[in-house]
Amino acid sequence: MKIKKSFLPGIAVTLLVSVVAKYLAIYLPFIGAESLAMLMGILLGNTVLTQSKLNSGVKWSEKYPIEIGIALLGLTVTLKTIESLGINGILFIVLQMLLTIIVAIVLGKRVFKVSKKSSLLMAAGNAVCGSSAIAAVSPEIKANDDERRTAVATVSLVGIVLLIILPIVGPVVLGKQDLLLGALIGGTLQSVGQVVGTASLINQDVTTYATLFKMLRVILLSVVVISFARMAQGKSQKTAQPKKSVSQYIKVPWFILAFIIFILINSYVSLPTQLTHSAKELTSFSGVINLAGIGLNLKLKTIKDSGSRFLGYGLLISLLQVVGAISLIKLLF
């Protein structure tokens, strides 16, 4: 999308909040720049940064940089990521993601009575990679801005709870087994930053394993986006008169295609270390910008209207997600 002159004040403010969040994360690594950016954005967006001239730029910042970040994420992983975890590791992640998606959809429909789109966003955010997955799924299921922002805020806030609890609960339940602790953290926490930050509170080996498990979830992002798009289109497809071609039936966003292509390139071509490192940094920062923009746009009324219900929804999903992960780990490893 073209950047208009009127967007510049909002973009500048969002970038400033993002940079400050990255700096503060040096001293608060267990929280992470993403969560700090969102919390700062909510605070400032409801107090001193309420000017209407900022709106268009902030909205641009929360939607478009993350698409570039998702695409570049493909340069940070390879197909060897899957191979390194073994059959049991792959099966664990696939089952864990599937169970998380089912739990989120069933709870959303049966217990918390949220919209189908909201439950799909919560399923994607918890099953895959937090705000990045929600950003990828949102346009494909035609979720509105409030649904998207509420889902991101809920997933991010619950993630903060998990990053405090898992380093304590994990060793008690699973012992000092680095692979298993890495599976627990990498298979449940939402953002890559939170996974690395949480695992690093235990030790470096756990961080390595957790990152590998997390990367496998990220690799499966494209599968989730396409599947959810088809689920959302299902009802309208039944009533549609003309028969559509496959290319019309499944519209894959450009950044998901780029994500897949970059994974394949990184798997078979030896890329410069500096390139993959830069891609990782840009991906991370795009996530910070995304959450800063969401925080600045997320008004207290929106949080109040659906906050307690969604927070309970998110906490219950995460609780069952952790219980499911521990059960699968004990079954498979």
CSV table of N, CA and C in Angstrom, one decimal, residues 162-314:
chain,number,residue,atom,x,y,z
A,162,LEU,N,2.3,-16.9,30.6
A,162,LEU,CA,2.9,-18.1,30.4
A,162,LEU,C,4.4,-18.0,30.6
A,163,LEU,N,5.0,-16.9,30.1
A,163,LEU,CA,6.5,-16.8,30.2
A,163,LEU,C,7.0,-16.7,31.6
A,164,ILE,N,6.1,-16.3,32.5
A,164,ILE,CA,6.4,-16.2,33.9
A,164,ILE,C,6.3,-17.6,34.6
A,165,ILE,N,5.2,-18.3,34.1
A,165,ILE,CA,4.9,-19.6,34.8
A,165,ILE,C,5.7,-20.8,34.3
A,166,LEU,N,5.9,-20.9,32.9
A,166,LEU,CA,6.6,-22.1,32.4
A,166,LEU,C,8.0,-22.4,32.9
A,167,PRO,N,8.8,-21.4,33.1
A,167,PRO,CA,10.2,-21.7,33.6
A,167,PRO,C,10.1,-22.3,35.0
A,168,ILE,N,9.0,-22.1,35.7
A,168,ILE,CA,8.9,-22.7,37.1
A,168,ILE,C,8.2,-24.0,37.0
A,169,VAL,N,7.1,-24.1,36.2
A,169,VAL,CA,6.3,-25.3,36.2
A,169,VAL,C,7.0,-26.4,35.3
A,170,GLY,N,7.7,-26.0,34.3
A,170,GLY,CA,8.3,-27.0,33.4
A,170,GLY,C,9.3,-27.9,34.0
A,171,PRO,N,10.3,-27.4,34.7
A,171,PRO,CA,11.3,-28.3,35.4
A,171,PRO,C,10.7,-29.1,36.5
A,172,VAL,N,9.6,-28.6,37.1
A,172,VAL,CA,9.0,-29.4,38.2
A,172,VAL,C,8.3,-30.6,37.6
A,173,VAL,N,7.6,-30.4,36.5
A,173,VAL,CA,6.8,-31.5,35.8
A,173,VAL,C,7.7,-32.4,35.0
A,174,LEU,N,8.6,-31.9,34.2
A,174,LEU,CA,9.4,-32.6,33.3
A,174,LEU,C,10.8,-32.9,33.7
A,175,GLY,N,11.2,-32.3,34.8
A,175,GLY,CA,12.6,-32.5,35.3
A,175,GLY,C,13.6,-31.7,34.5
A,176,LYS,N,14.9,-32.0,34.6
A,176,LYS,CA,15.9,-31.2,33.9
A,176,LYS,C,16.2,-31.9,32.6
A,177,GLN,N,15.3,-32.1,31.8
A,177,GLN,CA,15.4,-32.7,30.4
A,177,GLN,C,15.3,-31.6,29.4
A,178,ASP,N,16.4,-31.1,28.8
A,178,ASP,CA,16.4,-30.0,28.0
A,178,ASP,C,15.5,-30.1,26.8
A,179,LEU,N,15.5,-31.3,26.1
A,179,LEU,CA,14.7,-31.5,24.9
A,179,LEU,C,13.2,-31.3,25.3
A,180,LEU,N,12.8,-31.9,26.4
A,180,LEU,CA,11.4,-31.9,26.8
A,180,LEU,C,10.9,-30.5,27.2
A,181,LEU,N,11.8,-29.8,27.9
A,181,LEU,CA,11.5,-28.4,28.3
A,181,LEU,C,11.4,-27.5,27.1
A,182,GLY,N,12.3,-27.8,26.1
A,182,GLY,CA,12.2,-27.0,24.8
A,182,GLY,C,11.0,-27.3,24.1
A,183,ALA,N,10.5,-28.6,24.1
A,183,ALA,CA,9.2,-28.9,23.5
A,183,ALA,C,8.1,-28.2,24.1
A,184,LEU,N,8.1,-28.1,25.4
A,184,LEU,CA,7.0,-27.5,26.2
A,184,LEU,C,6.9,-26.0,25.8
A,185,ILE,N,8.0,-25.3,25.9
A,185,ILE,CA,8.1,-23.9,25.7
A,185,ILE,C,7.9,-23.6,24.2
A,186,GLY,N,8.6,-24.3,23.3
A,186,GLY,CA,8.5,-24.0,21.9
A,186,GLY,C,7.1,-24.4,21.3
A,187,GLY,N,6.4,-25.3,22.0
A,187,GLY,CA,5.1,-25.8,21.5
A,187,GLY,C,3.9,-25.1,22.1
A,188,THR,N,4.2,-24.1,23.0
A,188,THR,CA,3.0,-23.4,23.6
A,188,THR,C,3.1,-21.9,23.5
A,189,LEU,N,4.2,-21.3,23.8
A,189,LEU,CA,4.3,-19.9,23.7
A,189,LEU,C,4.1,-19.3,22.3
A,190,GLN,N,3.5,-18.1,22.2
A,190,GLN,CA,3.1,-17.6,20.9
A,190,GLN,C,4.2,-17.0,20.1
A,191,SER,N,4.8,-15.9,20.6
A,191,SER,CA,5.8,-15.2,19.7
A,191,SER,C,7.2,-15.8,19.9
A,192,VAL,N,8.0,-15.7,18.8
A,192,VAL,CA,9.4,-16.2,18.8
A,192,VAL,C,10.2,-15.5,20.0
A,193,GLY,N,9.9,-14.2,20.1
A,193,GLY,CA,10.6,-13.5,21.2
A,193,GLY,C,10.3,-14.0,22.6
A,194,GLN,N,9.1,-14.4,22.8
A,194,GLN,CA,8.7,-14.9,24.1
A,194,GLN,C,9.3,-16.3,24.3
A,195,VAL,N,9.3,-17.1,23.2
A,195,VAL,CA,9.9,-18.4,23.3
A,195,VAL,C,11.4,-18.3,23.8
A,196,VAL,N,12.1,-17.5,23.0
A,196,VAL,CA,13.6,-17.4,23.3
A,196,VAL,C,13.8,-16.8,24.7
A,197,GLY,N,13.0,-15.8,25.1
A,197,GLY,CA,13.2,-15.1,26.4
A,197,GLY,C,12.8,-16.1,27.5
A,198,THR,N,11.8,-16.9,27.4
A,198,THR,CA,11.4,-17.8,28.4
A,198,THR,C,12.4,-19.0,28.6
A,199,ALA,N,12.8,-19.5,27.4
A,199,ALA,CA,13.7,-20.6,27.5
A,199,ALA,C,15.1,-20.2,28.0
A,200,SER,N,15.5,-19.0,27.7
A,200,SER,CA,16.8,-18.5,28.2
A,200,SER,C,16.8,-18.4,29.7
A,201,LEU,N,15.7,-18.3,30.4
A,201,LEU,CA,15.6,-18.3,31.8
A,201,LEU,C,16.0,-19.7,32.4
A,202,ILE,N,16.0,-20.7,31.6
A,202,ILE,CA,16.4,-22.0,32.1
A,202,ILE,C,17.9,-22.3,31.7
A,203,ASN,N,18.1,-22.5,30.4
A,203,ASN,CA,19.5,-22.6,29.9
A,203,ASN,C,19.6,-22.5,28.4
A,204,GLN,N,20.8,-22.5,27.9
A,204,GLN,CA,21.0,-22.3,26.4
A,204,GLN,C,20.5,-23.5,25.6
A,205,ASP,N,20.7,-24.7,26.1
A,205,ASP,CA,20.3,-25.9,25.4
A,205,ASP,C,18.7,-25.9,25.2
A,206,VAL,N,18.0,-25.5,26.3
A,206,VAL,CA,16.6,-25.4,26.2
A,206,VAL,C,16.2,-24.4,25.2
A,207,THR,N,16.9,-23.3,25.1
A,207,THR,CA,16.6,-22.2,24.2
A,207,THR,C,16.8,-22.7,22.7
A,208,THR,N,17.8,-23.5,22.5
A,208,THR,CA,18.0,-24.1,21.2
A,208,THR,C,16.9,-25.0,20.8
A,209,TYR,N,16.5,-25.9,21.6
A,209,TYR,CA,15.4,-26.8,21.3
A,209,TYR,C,14.1,-26.1,21.2
A,210,ALA,N,13.8,-25.2,22.1
A,210,ALA,CA,12.6,-24.4,22.1
A,210,ALA,C,12.4,-23.7,20.7
A,211,THR,N,13.5,-23.1,20.3
A,211,THR,CA,13.5,-22.3,19.0
A,211,THR,C,13.2,-23.2,17.9
A,212,LEU,N,13.8,-24.4,17.9
A,212,LEU,CA,13.5,-25.4,16.8
A,212,LEU,C,12.1,-25.8,16.7
A,213,PHE,N,11.5,-26.1,17.9
A,213,PHE,CA,10.1,-26.5,17.9
A,213,PHE,C,9.2,-25.3,17.5
A,214,LYS,N,9.6,-24.1,17.9
A,214,LYS,CA,8.8,-22.9,17.5
A,214,LYS,C,8.9,-22.7,16.0
A,215,MET,N,10.1,-22.9,15.4
A,215,MET,CA,10.3,-22.7,14.0
A,215,MET,C,9.4,-23.7,13.2
A,216,LEU,N,9.2,-24.9,13.7
A,216,LEU,CA,8.4,-25.9,13.0
A,216,LEU,C,7.0,-25.4,13.0
A,217,ARG,N,6.5,-24.8,14.1
A,217,ARG,CA,5.2,-24.2,14.1
A,217,ARG,C,5.0,-23.1,13.1
A,218,VAL,N,6.1,-22.2,13.0
A,218,VAL,CA,6.1,-21.1,12.0
A,218,VAL,C,6.1,-21.7,10.6
A,219,ILE,N,6.8,-22.8,10.3
A,219,ILE,CA,6.8,-23.4,9.0
A,219,ILE,C,5.4,-23.8,8.6
A,220,LEU,N,4.6,-24.2,9.5
A,220,LEU,CA,3.2,-24.7,9.3
A,220,LEU,C,2.2,-23.5,9.2
A,221,LEU,N,2.7,-22.3,9.3
A,221,LEU,CA,1.8,-21.1,9.2
A,221,LEU,C,1.0,-21.1,7.9
A,222,SER,N,1.7,-21.4,6.8
A,222,SER,CA,1.0,-21.3,5.5
A,222,SER,C,-0.2,-22.3,5.5
A,223,VAL,N,0.0,-23.5,6.1
A,223,VAL,CA,-1.0,-24.5,6.1
A,223,VAL,C,-2.2,-24.0,6.8
A,224,VAL,N,-2.0,-23.4,8.0
A,224,VAL,CA,-3.1,-22.9,8.8
A,224,VAL,C,-3.8,-21.7,8.1
A,225,VAL,N,-3.1,-20.8,7.5
A,225,VAL,CA,-3.7,-19.7,6.8
A,225,VAL,C,-4.7,-20.2,5.6
A,226,ILE,N,-4.1,-21.1,4.8
A,226,ILE,CA,-4.9,-21.7,3.7
A,226,ILE,C,-6.1,-22.5,4.3
A,227,SER,N,-5.9,-23.3,5.3
A,227,SER,CA,-7.0,-24.1,5.9
A,227,SER,C,-8.1,-23.2,6.5
A,228,PHE,N,-7.7,-22.1,7.2
A,228,PHE,CA,-8.7,-21.2,7.8
A,228,PHE,C,-9.4,-20.4,6.7
A,229,ALA,N,-8.7,-20.0,5.7
A,229,ALA,CA,-9.4,-19.3,4.6
A,229,ALA,C,-10.5,-20.2,4.0
A,230,ARG,N,-10.2,-21.4,3.8
A,230,ARG,CA,-11.2,-22.3,3.2
A,230,ARG,C,-12.4,-22.6,4.2
A,231,MET,N,-12.1,-22.6,5.5
A,231,MET,CA,-13.1,-22.8,6.5
A,231,MET,C,-14.0,-21.6,6.5
A,232,ALA,N,-13.4,-20.4,6.4
A,232,ALA,CA,-14.2,-19.1,6.4
A,232,ALA,C,-15.0,-19.0,5.1
A,233,GLN,N,-14.5,-19.5,4.0
A,233,GLN,CA,-15.2,-19.4,2.7
A,233,GLN,C,-16.3,-20.5,2.5
A,234,GLY,N,-16.2,-21.5,3.4
A,234,GLY,CA,-17.1,-22.7,3.2
A,234,GLY,C,-18.5,-22.4,3.0
A,235,LYS,N,-19.1,-21.5,3.9
A,235,LYS,CA,-20.5,-21.2,3.8
A,235,LYS,C,-20.9,-20.5,2.5
A,236,SER,N,-20.1,-19.5,2.2
A,236,SER,CA,-20.4,-18.7,1.0
A,236,SER,C,-20.2,-19.5,-0.3
A,237,GLN,N,-19.2,-20.4,-0.2
A,237,GLN,CA,-18.9,-21.3,-1.4
A,237,GLN,C,-20.1,-22.2,-1.7
A,238,LYS,N,-20.9,-22.6,-0.7
A,238,LYS,CA,-22.0,-23.5,-0.9
A,238,LYS,C,-23.1,-22.8,-1.6
A,239,THR,N,-23.2,-21.5,-1.3
A,239,THR,CA,-24.3,-20.7,-1.9
A,239,THR,C,-24.0,-20.1,-3.2
A,240,ALA,N,-22.7,-20.1,-3.5
A,240,ALA,CA,-22.2,-19.5,-4.8
A,240,ALA,C,-22.7,-20.2,-6.0
A,241,GLN,N,-23.2,-19.5,-7.0
A,241,GLN,CA,-23.7,-20.2,-8.2
A,241,GLN,C,-22.6,-20.7,-9.2
A,242,PRO,N,-21.8,-19.8,-9.6
A,242,PRO,CA,-20.8,-20.2,-10.6
A,242,PRO,C,-19.7,-21.0,-10.0
A,243,LYS,N,-19.2,-22.0,-10.7
A,243,LYS,CA,-18.2,-22.9,-10.2
A,243,LYS,C,-16.8,-22.2,-10.3
A,244,LYS,N,-16.0,-22.2,-9.3
A,244,LYS,CA,-14.8,-21.4,-9.3
A,244,LYS,C,-13.6,-22.4,-9.5
A,245,SER,N,-12.6,-21.8,-10.1
A,245,SER,CA,-11.3,-22.6,-10.3
A,245,SER,C,-10.6,-22.7,-9.0
A,246,VAL,N,-9.6,-23.6,-9.0
A,246,VAL,CA,-8.8,-23.8,-7.7
A,246,VAL,C,-8.1,-22.5,-7.3
A,247,SER,N,-7.6,-21.7,-8.3
A,247,SER,CA,-6.9,-20.5,-8.0
A,247,SER,C,-7.8,-19.4,-7.4
A,248,GLN,N,-9.1,-19.5,-7.8
A,248,GLN,CA,-10.1,-18.6,-7.2
A,248,GLN,C,-10.5,-19.0,-5.9
A,249,TYR,N,-10.6,-20.3,-5.7
A,249,TYR,CA,-11.1,-20.9,-4.4
A,249,TYR,C,-10.1,-20.7,-3.3
A,250,ILE,N,-8.8,-20.8,-3.5
A,250,ILE,CA,-7.9,-20.5,-2.5
A,250,ILE,C,-7.0,-19.3,-2.9
A,251,LYS,N,-7.2,-18.3,-2.2
A,251,LYS,CA,-6.3,-17.1,-2.5
A,251,LYS,C,-5.2,-17.0,-1.4
A,252,VAL,N,-4.0,-17.3,-1.8
A,252,VAL,CA,-2.9,-17.3,-0.9
A,252,VAL,C,-2.3,-15.9,-0.9
A,253,PRO,N,-2.2,-15.2,0.3
A,253,PRO,CA,-1.5,-13.9,0.3
A,253,PRO,C,-0.1,-13.9,-0.2
A,254,TRP,N,0.4,-12.9,-0.7
A,254,TRP,CA,1.7,-12.8,-1.3
A,254,TRP,C,2.8,-13.2,-0.3
A,255,PHE,N,2.6,-12.7,1.0
A,255,PHE,CA,3.7,-12.9,1.9
A,255,PHE,C,3.8,-14.4,2.4
A,256,ILE,N,2.7,-15.1,2.3
A,256,ILE,CA,2.7,-16.5,2.6
A,256,ILE,C,3.5,-17.3,1.5
A,257,LEU,N,3.2,-16.9,0.2
A,257,LEU,CA,3.9,-17.5,-0.9
A,257,LEU,C,5.4,-17.2,-0.8
A,258,ALA,N,5.8,-15.9,-0.4
A,258,ALA,CA,7.2,-15.5,-0.3
A,258,ALA,C,7.8,-16.3,0.9
A,259,PHE,N,7.1,-16.5,1.9
A,259,PHE,CA,7.5,-17.2,3.1
A,259,PHE,C,7.9,-18.6,2.7
A,260,ILE,N,7.1,-19.3,1.9
A,260,ILE,CA,7.4,-20.7,1.5
A,260,ILE,C,8.6,-20.7,0.5
A,261,ILE,N,8.6,-19.8,-0.4
A,261,ILE,CA,9.7,-19.7,-1.4
A,261,ILE,C,11.0,-19.5,-0.6
A,262,PHE,N,11.0,-18.6,0.3
A,262,PHE,CA,12.3,-18.3,1.1
A,262,PHE,C,12.8,-19.5,1.9
A,263,ILE,N,11.8,-20.2,2.4
A,263,ILE,CA,12.2,-21.5,3.2
A,263,ILE,C,12.9,-22.4,2.2
A,264,LEU,N,12.4,-22.6,1.0
A,264,LEU,CA,13.0,-23.5,0.0
A,264,LEU,C,14.3,-23.0,-0.4
A,265,ILE,N,14.4,-21.7,-0.6
A,265,ILE,CA,15.7,-21.1,-1.0
A,265,ILE,C,16.8,-21.3,0.1
A,266,ASN,N,16.4,-21.0,1.3
A,266,ASN,CA,17.3,-21.1,2.4
A,266,ASN,C,17.7,-22.6,2.7
A,267,SER,N,16.8,-23.5,2.3
A,267,SER,CA,17.1,-24.9,2.5
A,267,SER,C,18.1,-25.5,1.5
A,268,TYR,N,18.1,-24.9,0.3
A,268,TYR,CA,18.9,-25.5,-0.8
A,268,TYR,C,20.1,-24.6,-1.3
A,269,VAL,N,20.1,-23.4,-0.9
A,269,VAL,CA,21.1,-22.4,-1.3
A,269,VAL,C,21.8,-21.9,0.0
A,270,SER,N,23.1,-21.8,-0.1
A,270,SER,CA,23.9,-21.3,1.1
A,270,SER,C,23.9,-19.8,1.1
A,271,LEU,N,23.0,-19.3,1.9
A,271,LEU,CA,22.9,-17.8,2.0
A,271,LEU,C,23.9,-17.2,2.9
A,272,PRO,N,24.3,-16.0,2.7
A,272,PRO,CA,25.3,-15.3,3.6
A,272,PRO,C,24.7,-15.2,5.0
A,273,THR,N,25.5,-15.4,6.0
A,273,THR,CA,25.0,-15.3,7.4
A,273,THR,C,24.4,-14.0,7.7
A,274,GLN,N,25.1,-12.9,7.1
A,274,GLN,CA,24.6,-11.6,7.4
A,274,GLN,C,23.2,-11.4,6.9
A,275,LEU,N,22.8,-12.0,5.7
A,275,LEU,CA,21.5,-11.9,5.2
A,275,LEU,C,20.5,-12.6,6.1
A,276,THR,N,20.7,-13.8,6.5
A,276,THR,CA,19.8,-14.5,7.4
A,276,THR,C,19.6,-13.8,8.7
A,277,HIS,N,20.8,-13.2,9.2
A,277,HIS,CA,20.7,-12.5,10.5
A,277,HIS,C,19.9,-11.2,10.4
A,278,SER,N,20.1,-10.5,9.2
A,278,SER,CA,19.3,-9.3,9.0
A,278,SER,C,17.8,-9.6,8.8
A,279,ALA,N,17.5,-10.7,8.2
A,279,ALA,CA,16.1,-11.1,8.0
A,279,ALA,C,15.5,-11.4,9.3
A,280,LYS,N,16.2,-12.0,10.2
A,280,LYS,CA,15.7,-12.3,11.6
A,280,LYS,C,15.5,-11.0,12.4
A,281,GLU,N,16.4,-10.1,12.3
A,281,GLU,CA,16.2,-8.8,13.0
A,281,GLU,C,15.0,-8.0,12.4
A,282,LEU,N,14.9,-8.0,11.1
A,282,LEU,CA,13.8,-7.3,10.5
A,282,LEU,C,12.5,-7.9,10.8
A,283,THR,N,12.4,-9.2,10.8
A,283,THR,CA,11.2,-10.0,11.2
A,283,THR,C,10.8,-9.6,12.6
A,284,SER,N,11.8,-9.7,13.5
A,284,SER,CA,11.5,-9.3,14.9
A,284,SER,C,11.0,-7.9,15.1
A,285,PHE,N,11.6,-7.0,14.4
A,285,PHE,CA,11.2,-5.6,14.5
A,285,PHE,C,9.9,-5.3,13.9
A,286,SER,N,9.6,-6.0,12.8
A,286,SER,CA,8.2,-5.8,12.2
A,286,SER,C,7.1,-6.3,13.2
A,287,GLY,N,7.4,-7.3,14.0
A,287,GLY,CA,6.5,-7.8,15.0
A,287,GLY,C,6.3,-6.7,16.1
A,288,VAL,N,7.4,-6.1,16.4
A,288,VAL,CA,7.3,-5.0,17.4
A,288,VAL,C,6.5,-3.8,16.9
A,289,ILE,N,6.7,-3.4,15.7
A,289,ILE,CA,5.9,-2.4,15.1
A,289,ILE,C,4.5,-2.7,15.0
A,290,ASN,N,4.2,-4.0,14.6
A,290,ASN,CA,2.8,-4.4,14.6
A,290,ASN,C,2.1,-4.3,15.9
A,291,LEU,N,2.7,-4.7,17.0
A,291,LEU,CA,2.1,-4.7,18.3
A,291,LEU,C,2.0,-3.3,18.8
A,292,ALA,N,3.0,-2.4,18.5
A,292,ALA,CA,2.9,-1.0,18.9
A,292,ALA,C,1.7,-0.4,18.2
A,293,GLY,N,1.5,-0.6,16.9
A,293,GLY,CA,0.4,-0.1,16.2
A,293,GLY,C,-0.9,-0.6,16.8
A,294,ILE,N,-1.0,-1.9,17.1
A,294,ILE,CA,-2.2,-2.4,17.6
A,294,ILE,C,-2.5,-1.8,19.0
A,295,GLY,N,-1.5,-1.7,19.8
A,295,GLY,CA,-1.7,-1.1,21.1
A,295,GLY,C,-2.2,0.4,21.0
A,296,LEU,N,-1.6,1.1,20.1
A,296,LEU,CA,-2.0,2.5,19.9
A,296,LEU,C,-3.4,2.6,19.4
A,297,ASN,N,-3.9,1.6,18.7
A,297,ASN,CA,-5.2,1.7,18.1
A,297,ASN,C,-6.3,1.0,19.0
A,298,LEU,N,-5.8,0.2,20.0
A,298,LEU,CA,-6.7,-0.5,20.8
A,298,LEU,C,-7.2,0.4,22.0
A,299,LYS,N,-8.4,0.8,21.9
A,299,LYS,CA,-9.0,1.7,22.9
A,299,LYS,C,-9.6,0.9,24.1
A,300,LEU,N,-9.5,1.6,25.2
A,300,LEU,CA,-10.0,0.9,26.5
A,300,LEU,C,-11.4,0.5,26.4
A,301,LYS,N,-12.2,1.1,25.6
A,301,LYS,CA,-13.6,0.7,25.5
A,301,LYS,C,-13.7,-0.7,24.8
A,302,THR,N,-12.9,-0.9,23.8
A,302,THR,CA,-12.8,-2.2,23.2
A,302,THR,C,-12.4,-3.3,24.1
A,303,ILE,N,-11.4,-3.0,25.0
A,303,ILE,CA,-10.9,-3.9,26.0
A,303,ILE,C,-12.0,-4.2,27.0
A,304,LYS,N,-12.7,-3.1,27.4
A,304,LYS,CA,-13.7,-3.2,28.4
A,304,LYS,C,-14.9,-4.0,27.9
A,305,ASP,N,-15.3,-3.8,26.7
A,305,ASP,CA,-16.4,-4.5,26.1
A,305,ASP,C,-16.2,-6.0,26.0
A,306,SER,N,-15.0,-6.4,25.7
A,306,SER,CA,-14.8,-7.8,25.5
A,306,SER,C,-13.6,-8.4,26.3
A,307,GLY,N,-13.0,-7.5,27.1
A,307,GLY,CA,-11.8,-7.8,27.8
A,307,GLY,C,-11.9,-9.0,28.7
A,308,SER,N,-12.8,-9.0,29.7
A,308,SER,CA,-12.8,-10.0,30.7
A,308,SER,C,-13.2,-11.4,30.1
A,309,ARG,N,-14.1,-11.3,29.1
A,309,ARG,CA,-14.5,-12.6,28.4
A,309,ARG,C,-13.4,-13.1,27.6
A,310,PHE,N,-12.7,-12.3,26.8
A,310,PHE,CA,-11.6,-12.7,26.0
A,310,PHE,C,-10.4,-13.1,26.8
A,311,LEU,N,-10.2,-12.4,27.9
A,311,LEU,CA,-9.0,-12.8,28.7
A,311,LEU,C,-9.2,-14.2,29.3
A,312,GLY,N,-10.5,-14.4,29.8
A,312,GLY,CA,-10.8,-15.8,30.3
A,312,GLY,C,-10.7,-16.8,29.2
A,313,TYR,N,-11.1,-16.5,28.0
A,313,TYR,CA,-11.0,-17.3,26.9
A,313,TYR,C,-9.6,-17.7,26.6
A,314,GLY,N,-8.7,-16.7,26.5
A,314,GLY,CA,-7.3,-16.8,26.3
A,314,GLY,C,-6.6,-17.7,27.3
